Short mmCIF file of C-alpha atoms and ligand atoms in Angstrom, two decimals:
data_model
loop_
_atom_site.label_atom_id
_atom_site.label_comp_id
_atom_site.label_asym_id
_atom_site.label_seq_id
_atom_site.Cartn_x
_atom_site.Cartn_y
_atom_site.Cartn_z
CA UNK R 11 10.52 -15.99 21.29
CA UNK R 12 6.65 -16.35 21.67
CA UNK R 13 4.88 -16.69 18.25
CA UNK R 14 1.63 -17.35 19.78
CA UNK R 15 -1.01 -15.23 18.63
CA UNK R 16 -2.09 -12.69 21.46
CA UNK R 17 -6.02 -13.23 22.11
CA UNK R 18 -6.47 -9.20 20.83
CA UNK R 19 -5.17 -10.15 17.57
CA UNK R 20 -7.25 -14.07 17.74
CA UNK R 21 -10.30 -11.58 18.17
CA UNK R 22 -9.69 -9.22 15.58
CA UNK R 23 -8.73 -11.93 12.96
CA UNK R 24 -11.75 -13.60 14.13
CA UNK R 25 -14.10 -10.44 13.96
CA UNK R 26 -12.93 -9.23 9.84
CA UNK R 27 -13.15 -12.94 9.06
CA UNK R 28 -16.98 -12.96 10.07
CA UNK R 29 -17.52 -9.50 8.23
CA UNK R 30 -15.79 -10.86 5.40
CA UNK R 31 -17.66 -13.71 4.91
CA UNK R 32 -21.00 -12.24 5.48
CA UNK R 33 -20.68 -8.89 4.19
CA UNK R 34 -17.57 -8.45 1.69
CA UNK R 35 -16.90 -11.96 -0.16
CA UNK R 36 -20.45 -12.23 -1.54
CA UNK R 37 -20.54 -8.60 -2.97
CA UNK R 38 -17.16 -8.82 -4.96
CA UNK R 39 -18.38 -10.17 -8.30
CA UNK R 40 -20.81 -7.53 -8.27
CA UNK R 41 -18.65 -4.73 -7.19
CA UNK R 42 -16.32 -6.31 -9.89
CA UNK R 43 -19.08 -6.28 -12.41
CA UNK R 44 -20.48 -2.58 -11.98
CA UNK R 45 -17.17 -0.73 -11.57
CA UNK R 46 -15.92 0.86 -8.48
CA UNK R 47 -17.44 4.18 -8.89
CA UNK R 48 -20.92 2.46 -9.71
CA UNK R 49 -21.12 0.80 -6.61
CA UNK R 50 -20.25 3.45 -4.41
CA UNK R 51 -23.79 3.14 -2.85
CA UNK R 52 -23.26 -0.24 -2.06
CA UNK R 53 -19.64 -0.21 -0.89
CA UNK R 54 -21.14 3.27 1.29
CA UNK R 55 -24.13 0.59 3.01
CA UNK R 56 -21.29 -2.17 4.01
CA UNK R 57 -19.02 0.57 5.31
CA UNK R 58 -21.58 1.73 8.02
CA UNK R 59 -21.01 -1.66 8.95
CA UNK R 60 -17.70 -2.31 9.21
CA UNK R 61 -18.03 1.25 11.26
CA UNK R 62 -20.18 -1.14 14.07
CA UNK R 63 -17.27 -3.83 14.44
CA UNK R 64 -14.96 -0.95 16.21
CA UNK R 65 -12.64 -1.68 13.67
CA UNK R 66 -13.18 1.35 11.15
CA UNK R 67 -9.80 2.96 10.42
CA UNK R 68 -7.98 0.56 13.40
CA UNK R 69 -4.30 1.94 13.18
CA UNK R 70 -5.63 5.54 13.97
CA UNK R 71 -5.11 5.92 18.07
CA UNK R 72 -8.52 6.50 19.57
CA UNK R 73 -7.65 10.38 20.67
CA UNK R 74 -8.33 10.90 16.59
CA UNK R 75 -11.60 8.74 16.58
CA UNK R 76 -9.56 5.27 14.97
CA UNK R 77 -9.52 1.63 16.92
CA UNK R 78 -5.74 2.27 18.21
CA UNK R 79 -4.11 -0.64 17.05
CA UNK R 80 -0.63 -1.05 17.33
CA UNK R 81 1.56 -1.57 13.83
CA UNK R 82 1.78 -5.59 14.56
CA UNK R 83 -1.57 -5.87 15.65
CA UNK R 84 -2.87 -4.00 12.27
CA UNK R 85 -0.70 -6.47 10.21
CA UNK R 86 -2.76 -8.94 11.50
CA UNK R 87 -6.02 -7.18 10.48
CA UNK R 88 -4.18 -5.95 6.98
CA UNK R 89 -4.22 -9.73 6.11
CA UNK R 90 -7.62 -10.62 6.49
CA UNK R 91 -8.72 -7.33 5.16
CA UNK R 92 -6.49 -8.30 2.19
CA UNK R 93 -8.73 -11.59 1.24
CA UNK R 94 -10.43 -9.17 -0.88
CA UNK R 95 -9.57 -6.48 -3.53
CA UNK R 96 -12.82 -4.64 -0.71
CA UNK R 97 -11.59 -5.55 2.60
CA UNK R 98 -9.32 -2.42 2.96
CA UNK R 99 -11.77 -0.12 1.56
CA UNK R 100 -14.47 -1.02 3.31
CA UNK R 101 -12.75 -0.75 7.13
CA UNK R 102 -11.18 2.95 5.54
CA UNK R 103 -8.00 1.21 5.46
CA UNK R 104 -6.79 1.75 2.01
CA UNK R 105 -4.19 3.42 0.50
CA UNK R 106 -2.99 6.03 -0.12
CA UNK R 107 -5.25 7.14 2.35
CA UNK R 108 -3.44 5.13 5.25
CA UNK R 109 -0.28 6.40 4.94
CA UNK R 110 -1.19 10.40 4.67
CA UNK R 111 -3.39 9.99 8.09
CA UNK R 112 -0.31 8.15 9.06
CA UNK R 113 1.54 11.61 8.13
CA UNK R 114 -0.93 13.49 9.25
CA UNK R 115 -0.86 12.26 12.63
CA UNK R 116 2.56 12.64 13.28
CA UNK R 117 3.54 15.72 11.65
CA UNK R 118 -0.19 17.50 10.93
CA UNK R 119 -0.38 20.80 13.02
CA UNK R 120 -3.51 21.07 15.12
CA UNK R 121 -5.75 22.74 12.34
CA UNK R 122 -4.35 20.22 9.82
CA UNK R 123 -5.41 17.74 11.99
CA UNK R 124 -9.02 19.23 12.39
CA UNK R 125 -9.51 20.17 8.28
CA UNK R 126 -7.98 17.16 7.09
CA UNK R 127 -6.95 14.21 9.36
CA UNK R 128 -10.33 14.04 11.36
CA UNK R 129 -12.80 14.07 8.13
CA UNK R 130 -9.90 10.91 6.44
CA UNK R 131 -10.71 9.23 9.74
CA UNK R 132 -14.55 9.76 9.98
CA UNK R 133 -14.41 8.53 5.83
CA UNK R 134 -15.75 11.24 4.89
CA UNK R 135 -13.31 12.70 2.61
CA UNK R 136 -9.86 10.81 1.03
CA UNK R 137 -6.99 11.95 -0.46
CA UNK R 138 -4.40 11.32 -2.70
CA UNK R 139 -0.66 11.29 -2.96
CA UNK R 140 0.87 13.13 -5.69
CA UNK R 141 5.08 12.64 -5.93
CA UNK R 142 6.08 10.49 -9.35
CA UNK R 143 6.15 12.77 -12.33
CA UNK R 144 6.43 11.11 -15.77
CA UNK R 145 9.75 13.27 -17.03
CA UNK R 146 11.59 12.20 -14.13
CA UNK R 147 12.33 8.32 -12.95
CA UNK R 148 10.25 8.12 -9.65
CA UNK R 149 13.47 5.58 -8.57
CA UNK R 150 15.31 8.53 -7.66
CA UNK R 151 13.01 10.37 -5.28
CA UNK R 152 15.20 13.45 -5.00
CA UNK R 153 15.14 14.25 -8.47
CA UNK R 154 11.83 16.34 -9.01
CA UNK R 155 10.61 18.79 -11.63
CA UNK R 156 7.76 19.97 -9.72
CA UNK R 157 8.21 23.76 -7.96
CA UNK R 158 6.52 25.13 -4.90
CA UNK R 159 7.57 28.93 -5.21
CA UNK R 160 6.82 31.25 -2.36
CA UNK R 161 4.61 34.42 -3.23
CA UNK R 162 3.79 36.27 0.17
CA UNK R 163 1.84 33.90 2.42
CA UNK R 164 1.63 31.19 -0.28
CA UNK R 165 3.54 28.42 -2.12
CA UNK R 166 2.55 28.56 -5.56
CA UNK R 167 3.13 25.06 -7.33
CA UNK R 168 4.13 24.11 -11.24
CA UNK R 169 4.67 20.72 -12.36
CA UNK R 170 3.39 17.57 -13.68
CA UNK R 171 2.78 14.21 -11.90
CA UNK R 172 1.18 10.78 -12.85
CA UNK R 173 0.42 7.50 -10.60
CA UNK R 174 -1.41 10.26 -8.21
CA UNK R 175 -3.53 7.27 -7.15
CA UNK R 176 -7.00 8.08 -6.23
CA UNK R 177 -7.61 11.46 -7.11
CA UNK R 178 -10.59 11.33 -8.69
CA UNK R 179 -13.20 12.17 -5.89
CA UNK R 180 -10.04 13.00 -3.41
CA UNK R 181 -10.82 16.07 -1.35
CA UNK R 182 -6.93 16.87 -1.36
CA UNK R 183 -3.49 15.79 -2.53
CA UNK R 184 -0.19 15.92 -0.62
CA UNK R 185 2.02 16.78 -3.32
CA UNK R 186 6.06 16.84 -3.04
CA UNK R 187 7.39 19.44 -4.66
CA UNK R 188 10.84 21.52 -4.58
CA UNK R 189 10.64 24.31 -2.02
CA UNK R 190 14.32 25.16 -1.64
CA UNK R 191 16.58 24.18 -5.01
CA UNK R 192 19.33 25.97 -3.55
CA UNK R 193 19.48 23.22 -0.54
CA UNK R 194 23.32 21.80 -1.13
CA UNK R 195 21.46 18.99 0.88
CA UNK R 196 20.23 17.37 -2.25
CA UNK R 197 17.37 15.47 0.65
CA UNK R 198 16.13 18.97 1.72
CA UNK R 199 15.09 20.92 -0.95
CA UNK R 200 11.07 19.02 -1.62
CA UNK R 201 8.28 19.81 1.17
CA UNK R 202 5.18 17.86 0.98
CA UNK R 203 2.13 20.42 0.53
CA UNK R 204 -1.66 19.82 0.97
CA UNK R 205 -3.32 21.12 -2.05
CA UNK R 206 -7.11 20.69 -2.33
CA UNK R 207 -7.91 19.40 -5.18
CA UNK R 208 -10.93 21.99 -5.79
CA UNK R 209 -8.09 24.86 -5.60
CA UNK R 210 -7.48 26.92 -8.84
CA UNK R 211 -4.71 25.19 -11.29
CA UNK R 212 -5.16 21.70 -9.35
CA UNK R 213 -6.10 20.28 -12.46
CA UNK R 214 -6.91 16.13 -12.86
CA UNK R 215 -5.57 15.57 -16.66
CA UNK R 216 -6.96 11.97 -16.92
CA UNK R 217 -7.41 8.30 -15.23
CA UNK R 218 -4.88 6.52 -16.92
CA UNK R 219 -5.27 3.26 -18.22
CA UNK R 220 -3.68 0.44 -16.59
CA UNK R 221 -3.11 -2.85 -18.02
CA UNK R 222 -6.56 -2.44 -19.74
CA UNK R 223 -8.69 -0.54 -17.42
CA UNK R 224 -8.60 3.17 -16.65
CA UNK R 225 -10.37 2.70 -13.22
CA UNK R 226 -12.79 5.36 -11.48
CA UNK R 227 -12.68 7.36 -7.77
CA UNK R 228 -10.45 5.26 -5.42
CA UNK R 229 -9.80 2.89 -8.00
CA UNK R 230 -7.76 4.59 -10.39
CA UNK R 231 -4.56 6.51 -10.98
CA UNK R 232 -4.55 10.12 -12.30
CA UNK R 233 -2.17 12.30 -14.50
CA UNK R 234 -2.24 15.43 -12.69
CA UNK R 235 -1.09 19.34 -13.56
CA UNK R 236 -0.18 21.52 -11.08
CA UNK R 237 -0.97 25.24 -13.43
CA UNK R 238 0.17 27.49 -10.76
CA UNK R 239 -2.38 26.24 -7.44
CA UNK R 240 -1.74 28.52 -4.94
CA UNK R 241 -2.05 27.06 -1.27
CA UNK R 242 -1.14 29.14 2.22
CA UNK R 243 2.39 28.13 3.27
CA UNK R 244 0.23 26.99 6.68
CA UNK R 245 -0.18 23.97 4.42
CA UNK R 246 2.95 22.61 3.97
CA UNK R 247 3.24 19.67 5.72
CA UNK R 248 6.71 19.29 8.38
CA UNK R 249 9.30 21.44 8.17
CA UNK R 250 10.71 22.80 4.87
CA UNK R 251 12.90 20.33 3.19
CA UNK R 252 11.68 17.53 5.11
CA UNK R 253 9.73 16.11 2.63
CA UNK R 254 12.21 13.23 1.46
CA UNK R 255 12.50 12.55 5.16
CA UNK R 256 8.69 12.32 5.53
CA UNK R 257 8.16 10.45 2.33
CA UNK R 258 10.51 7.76 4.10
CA UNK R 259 8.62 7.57 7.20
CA UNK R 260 5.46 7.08 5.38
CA UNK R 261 6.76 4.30 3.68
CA UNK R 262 8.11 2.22 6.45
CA UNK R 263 4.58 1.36 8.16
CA UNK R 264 3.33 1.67 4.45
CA UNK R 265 5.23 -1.40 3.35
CA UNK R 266 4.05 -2.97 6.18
CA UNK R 267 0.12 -2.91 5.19
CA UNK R 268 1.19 -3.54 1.73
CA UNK R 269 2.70 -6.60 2.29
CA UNK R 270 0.40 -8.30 4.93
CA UNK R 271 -2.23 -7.17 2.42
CA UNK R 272 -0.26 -9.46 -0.05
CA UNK R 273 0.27 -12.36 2.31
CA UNK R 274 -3.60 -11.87 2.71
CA UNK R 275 -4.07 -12.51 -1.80
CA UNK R 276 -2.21 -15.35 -1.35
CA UNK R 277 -3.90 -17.06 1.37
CA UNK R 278 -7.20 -16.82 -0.77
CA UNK R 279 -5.06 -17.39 -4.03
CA UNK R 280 -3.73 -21.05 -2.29
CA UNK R 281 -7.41 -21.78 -0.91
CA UNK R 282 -8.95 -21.31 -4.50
CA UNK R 283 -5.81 -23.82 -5.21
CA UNK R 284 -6.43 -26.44 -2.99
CA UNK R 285 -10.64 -26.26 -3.08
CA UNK R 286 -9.98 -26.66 -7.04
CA UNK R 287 -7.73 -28.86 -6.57
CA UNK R 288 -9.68 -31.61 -4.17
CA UNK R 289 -12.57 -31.43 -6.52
CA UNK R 290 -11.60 -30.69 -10.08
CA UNK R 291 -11.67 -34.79 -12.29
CA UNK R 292 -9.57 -34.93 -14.29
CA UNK R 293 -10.69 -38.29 -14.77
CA UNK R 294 -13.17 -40.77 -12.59
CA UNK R 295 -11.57 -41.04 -9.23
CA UNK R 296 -8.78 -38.97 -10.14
CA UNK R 297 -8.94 -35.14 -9.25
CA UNK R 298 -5.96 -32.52 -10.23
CA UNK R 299 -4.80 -32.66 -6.92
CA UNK R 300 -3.63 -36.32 -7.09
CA UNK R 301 -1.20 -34.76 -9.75
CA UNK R 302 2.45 -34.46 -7.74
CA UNK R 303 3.38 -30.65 -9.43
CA UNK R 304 -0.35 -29.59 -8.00
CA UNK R 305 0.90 -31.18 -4.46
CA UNK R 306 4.25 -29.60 -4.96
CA UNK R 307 2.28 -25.47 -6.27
CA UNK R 308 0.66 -26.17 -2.78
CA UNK R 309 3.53 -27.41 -0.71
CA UNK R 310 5.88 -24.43 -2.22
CA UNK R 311 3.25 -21.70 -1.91
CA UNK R 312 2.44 -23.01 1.49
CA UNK R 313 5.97 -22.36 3.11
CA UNK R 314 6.21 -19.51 0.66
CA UNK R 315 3.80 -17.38 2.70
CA UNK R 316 4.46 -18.64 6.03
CA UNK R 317 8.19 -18.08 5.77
CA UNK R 318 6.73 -14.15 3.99
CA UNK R 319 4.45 -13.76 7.48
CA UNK R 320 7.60 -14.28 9.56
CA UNK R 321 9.66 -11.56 7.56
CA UNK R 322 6.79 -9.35 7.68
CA UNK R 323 5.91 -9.41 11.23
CA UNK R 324 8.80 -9.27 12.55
CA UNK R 325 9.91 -6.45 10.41
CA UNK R 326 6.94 -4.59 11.85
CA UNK R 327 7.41 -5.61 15.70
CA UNK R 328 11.31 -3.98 14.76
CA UNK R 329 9.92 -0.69 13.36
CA UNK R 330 7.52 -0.56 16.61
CA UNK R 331 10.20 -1.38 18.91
CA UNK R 332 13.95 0.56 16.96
CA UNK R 333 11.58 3.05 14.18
CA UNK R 334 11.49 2.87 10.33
CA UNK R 335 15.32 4.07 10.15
CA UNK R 336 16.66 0.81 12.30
CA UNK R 337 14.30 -1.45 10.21
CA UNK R 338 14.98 -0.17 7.32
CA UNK R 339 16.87 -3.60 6.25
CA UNK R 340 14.41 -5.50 7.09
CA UNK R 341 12.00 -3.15 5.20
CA UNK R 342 13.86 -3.18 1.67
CA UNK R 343 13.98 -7.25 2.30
CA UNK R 344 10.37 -7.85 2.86
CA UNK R 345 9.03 -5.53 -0.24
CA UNK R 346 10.81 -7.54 -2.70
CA UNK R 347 10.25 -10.82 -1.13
CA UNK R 348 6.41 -10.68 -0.44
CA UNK R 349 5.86 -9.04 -3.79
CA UNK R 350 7.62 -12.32 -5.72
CA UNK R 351 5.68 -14.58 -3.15
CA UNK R 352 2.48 -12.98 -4.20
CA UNK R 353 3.03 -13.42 -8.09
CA UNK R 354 3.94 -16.76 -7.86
CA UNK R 355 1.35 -17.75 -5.47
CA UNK R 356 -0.88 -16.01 -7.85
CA UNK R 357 0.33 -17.66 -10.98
CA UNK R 358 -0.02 -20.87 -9.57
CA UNK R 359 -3.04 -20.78 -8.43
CA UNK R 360 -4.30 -19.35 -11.92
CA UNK R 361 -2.49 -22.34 -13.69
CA UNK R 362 -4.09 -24.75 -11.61
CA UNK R 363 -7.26 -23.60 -12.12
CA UNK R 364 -6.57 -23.62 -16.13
CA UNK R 365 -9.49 -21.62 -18.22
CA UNK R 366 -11.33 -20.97 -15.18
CA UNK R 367 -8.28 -18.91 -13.47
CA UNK R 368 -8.48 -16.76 -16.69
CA UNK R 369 -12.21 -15.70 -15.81
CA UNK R 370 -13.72 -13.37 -13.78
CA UNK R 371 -15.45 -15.87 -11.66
CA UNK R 372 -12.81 -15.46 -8.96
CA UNK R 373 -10.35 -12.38 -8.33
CA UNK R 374 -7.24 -14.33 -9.32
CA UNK R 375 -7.11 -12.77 -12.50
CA UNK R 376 -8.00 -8.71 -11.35
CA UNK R 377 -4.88 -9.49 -8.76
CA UNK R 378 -2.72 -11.10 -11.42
CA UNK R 379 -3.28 -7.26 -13.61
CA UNK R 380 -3.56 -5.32 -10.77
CA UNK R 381 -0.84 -6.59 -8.06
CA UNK R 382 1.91 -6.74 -11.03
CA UNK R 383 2.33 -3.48 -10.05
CA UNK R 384 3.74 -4.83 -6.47
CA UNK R 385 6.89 -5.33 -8.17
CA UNK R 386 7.21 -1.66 -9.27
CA UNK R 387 5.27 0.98 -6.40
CA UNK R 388 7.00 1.82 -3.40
CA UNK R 389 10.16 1.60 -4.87
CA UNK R 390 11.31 -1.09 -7.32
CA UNK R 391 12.10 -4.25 -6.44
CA UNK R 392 15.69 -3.65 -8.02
CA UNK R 393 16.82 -0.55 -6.12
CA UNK R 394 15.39 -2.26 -2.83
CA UNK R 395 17.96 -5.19 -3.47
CA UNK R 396 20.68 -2.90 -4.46
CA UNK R 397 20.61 -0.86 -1.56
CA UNK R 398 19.96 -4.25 0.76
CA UNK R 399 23.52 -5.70 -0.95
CA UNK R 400 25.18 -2.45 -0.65
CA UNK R 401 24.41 -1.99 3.05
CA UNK R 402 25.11 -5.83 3.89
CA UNK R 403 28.42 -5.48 1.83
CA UNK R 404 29.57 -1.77 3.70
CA UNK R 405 30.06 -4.07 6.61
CA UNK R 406 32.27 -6.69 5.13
CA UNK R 407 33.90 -3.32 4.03
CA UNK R 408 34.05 -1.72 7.38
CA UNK R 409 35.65 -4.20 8.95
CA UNK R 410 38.24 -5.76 6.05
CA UNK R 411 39.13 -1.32 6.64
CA UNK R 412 39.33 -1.75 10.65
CA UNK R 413 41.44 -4.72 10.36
CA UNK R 414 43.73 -2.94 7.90
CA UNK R 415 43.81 -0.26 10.13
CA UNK R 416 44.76 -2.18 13.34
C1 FAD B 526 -0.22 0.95 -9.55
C2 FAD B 526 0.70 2.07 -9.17
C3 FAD B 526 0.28 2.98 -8.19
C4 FAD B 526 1.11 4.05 -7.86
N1 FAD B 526 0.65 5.00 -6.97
C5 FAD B 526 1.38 6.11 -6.75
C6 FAD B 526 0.86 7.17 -5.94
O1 FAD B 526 -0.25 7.08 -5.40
N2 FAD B 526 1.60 8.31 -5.81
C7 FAD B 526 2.82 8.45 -6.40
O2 FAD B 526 3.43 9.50 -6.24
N3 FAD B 526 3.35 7.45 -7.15
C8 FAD B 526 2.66 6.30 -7.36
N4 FAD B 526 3.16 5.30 -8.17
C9 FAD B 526 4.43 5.49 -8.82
C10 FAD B 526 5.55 4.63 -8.23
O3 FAD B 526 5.91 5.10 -6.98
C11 FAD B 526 6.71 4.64 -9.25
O4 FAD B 526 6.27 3.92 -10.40
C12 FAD B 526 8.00 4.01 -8.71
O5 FAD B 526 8.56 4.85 -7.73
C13 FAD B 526 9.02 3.79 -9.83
O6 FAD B 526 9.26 4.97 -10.53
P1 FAD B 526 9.12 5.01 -12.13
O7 FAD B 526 7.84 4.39 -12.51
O8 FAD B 526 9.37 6.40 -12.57
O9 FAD B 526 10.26 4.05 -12.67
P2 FAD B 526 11.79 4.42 -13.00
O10 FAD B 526 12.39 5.17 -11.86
O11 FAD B 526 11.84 5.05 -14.33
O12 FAD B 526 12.44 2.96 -13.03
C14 FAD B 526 12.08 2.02 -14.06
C15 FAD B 526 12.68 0.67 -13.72
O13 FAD B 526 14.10 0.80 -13.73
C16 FAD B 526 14.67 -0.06 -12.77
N5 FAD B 526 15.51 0.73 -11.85
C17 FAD B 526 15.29 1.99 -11.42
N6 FAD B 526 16.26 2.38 -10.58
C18 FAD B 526 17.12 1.36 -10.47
C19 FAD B 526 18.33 1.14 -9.74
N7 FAD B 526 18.83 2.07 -8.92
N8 FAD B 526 18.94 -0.07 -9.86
C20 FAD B 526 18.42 -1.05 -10.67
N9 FAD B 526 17.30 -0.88 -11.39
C21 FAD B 526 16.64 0.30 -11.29
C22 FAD B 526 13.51 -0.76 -12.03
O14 FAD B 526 13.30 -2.04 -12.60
C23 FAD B 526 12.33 0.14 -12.33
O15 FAD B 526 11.11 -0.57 -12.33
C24 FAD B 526 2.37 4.19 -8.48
C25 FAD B 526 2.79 3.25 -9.43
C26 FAD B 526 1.98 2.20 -9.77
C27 FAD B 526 2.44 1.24 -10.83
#
């Protein structure tokens, strides 16, 4: 086993670090200040730049204009990117955006890939993923009130969704909807079907406000009625029924980026920790880091995210080498584990830091609001374990039943 760090991935760390520091870190109050939608200008100058480092949308293989990294080599990029509630953005990394070029890619036909997949690439358009509805529990993907009826060449589609992150200024959605109810297959009856978002009965409802702030363009999540948008069945995405199956293989790399994007928080969240820390008096000659439970935050969180890296990269170097279905273990372990690493790295950090952690003078407190949500997006934390101790225990169960039967 080799955990060196290859000198592609030294140089890529090396390059988003620079960018960070120079172009990114010294914006973010600013950016944080104005509102995301406000500084669109801004956030438009610094992504030209991030264009010149030949890292602009890096997992995208070069054939569709991206850096061609490889999943591993991305995580690596995803962390430093993740030092900043910009980094993604700015390298047109984010999600949801990531994951439907992602789909795009591997399941886009060739004019799909031309209308839609080229423009997310270039940054010139984004997009929007529209499956949770509020009448139905999003935990149970399968269950769906949202129709996609066929009417000659077109899918006409009814329903009602919220958390369709991003769709204010989105070009188009890929919405999951029920295409065959009769399927006994209870997996195969939703498609996933690109809807423009200009098309008639695509209609945005609201931004929704979370935990005190209803967000604008990328930043914000959008109740959304579908009033009868009719789309050619050319855009349905895969085959017909295969949008569970999709929606699975989206979220495998997904979880990936989401979680090195995490590890990324904390490693700013710990060095806020530690520079406060080392020069913070409590007293003359006495700063908070002479305190043993401040030496202990930093000792815990330190082999917290270390031990999270490990999990995370080699759950991506299994999905590169076996696919999302053979990792899927190690998939359902590392959601649940990087997302409780992050909050208590977080909450640390903001304890340590006392009034000032409460502030917005640093972004621990917009990740404590925002990244609570880890816990709860891309499937709970609770049905992740469940299905992890259910697998683990079919085993014990497979073999107490081969021993009973030999
Ligand atoms: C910030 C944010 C962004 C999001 N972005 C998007 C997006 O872009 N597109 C999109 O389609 N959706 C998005 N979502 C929605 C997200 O995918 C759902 O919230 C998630 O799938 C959970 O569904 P739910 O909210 O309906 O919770 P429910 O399914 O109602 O579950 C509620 C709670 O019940 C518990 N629970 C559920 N099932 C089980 C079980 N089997 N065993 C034990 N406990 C269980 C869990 O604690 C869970 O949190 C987003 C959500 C958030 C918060």
């Amino acid at each position: 086993m080799d955990f060196s760090e290859p000198t592609k991935v030294k140089e890529i760390r090396a390059s988003v670090r620079a960018f960070m520091d120079k172009q990114v870190y010294p914006i973010e109050a600013k950016v944080r200040r104005d509102g995301f939608k406000a500084s669109l200008p801004l956030l438009r100058d610094k992504r030209e730049l991030a264009r010149q480092t030949g890292l602009y949308t890096a997992h995208v293989p070069e054939q569709y204009g991206g850096a061609g990294l490889s999943l591993v080599e991305f995580a690596h990029m995803s962390e430093e990117l993740g030092k900043s509630p910009l980094g993604h953005y700015l390298f047109n990394v984010q999600a949801p955006d990531v994951g439907n070029m992602e789909l795009l890619m591997h399941h886009g036909t060739d004019e799909q890939k031309q209308k839609y997949l080229l423009p997310l690439v270039r940054g010139e358009i984004r997009s929007c993923f529209s499956m949770t509805e509020p009448e139905f529990a999003g935990s149970n993907p399968v269950w769906l009130g949202t129709i996609a009826k066929k009417d000659g060449d077109d899918y006409v589609i009814t329903g009602h969704k919220w958390f369709t992150s991003s769709a204010e200024g989105a070009a188009f959605a890929i919405c999951m909807a029920v295409t065959n109810p009769e399927s006994e297959n209870l997996y195969g009856r939703a498609s996933m079907i690109i809807v423009p978002t200009g098309t008639p009965g695509f209609e945005l409802v609201t931004n929704i406000s979370v935990m005190g702030e209803r967000g604008s363009d990328w930043a914000s999540h959008a109740e959304v009625s579908y009033q009868g948008a009719r789309v050619p069945l050319s855009n349905r995405l895969g085959p017909e029924g295969g949008g569970f199956v999709l929606a699975q293989e989206r979220l495998g790399p997904g979880r990936i980026h989401h979680c090195m994007r995490w590890i990324g928080i904390c490693e700013r969240a710990l060095d806020i920790l530690c520079r406060h820390a080392a020069t913070r008096m409590l007293a003359p000659g006495k700063p908070l880091g002479s305190k043993q439970i401040v030496q202990q935050w930093i000792a815990e969180s330190r082999a917290e995210i270390n031990a999270a890296r490990l999990m995370v990269l080699h759950a991506a170097w299994k999905i590169e080498k076996e696919g999302a279905y053979a990792a899927r273990e190690e998939i359902s372990l590392i959601k649940f584990t990087v997302a409780r690493t992050l909050q208590r790295v977080l909450d640390r950090a903001i304890q340590a830091l006392g009034a000032l952690g409460m502030t917005d003078d640093t972004p621990l407190a917009f990740w404590y609001s925002h990244e609570r949500a880890a816990r709860i997006y891309d499937g709970a934390d609770e049905v992740h374990k469940t299905t992890l101790g259910r697998r683990i225990l079919g085993r014990y169960r497979a073999r107490t039943d081969a021993a009973r039967a030999g």
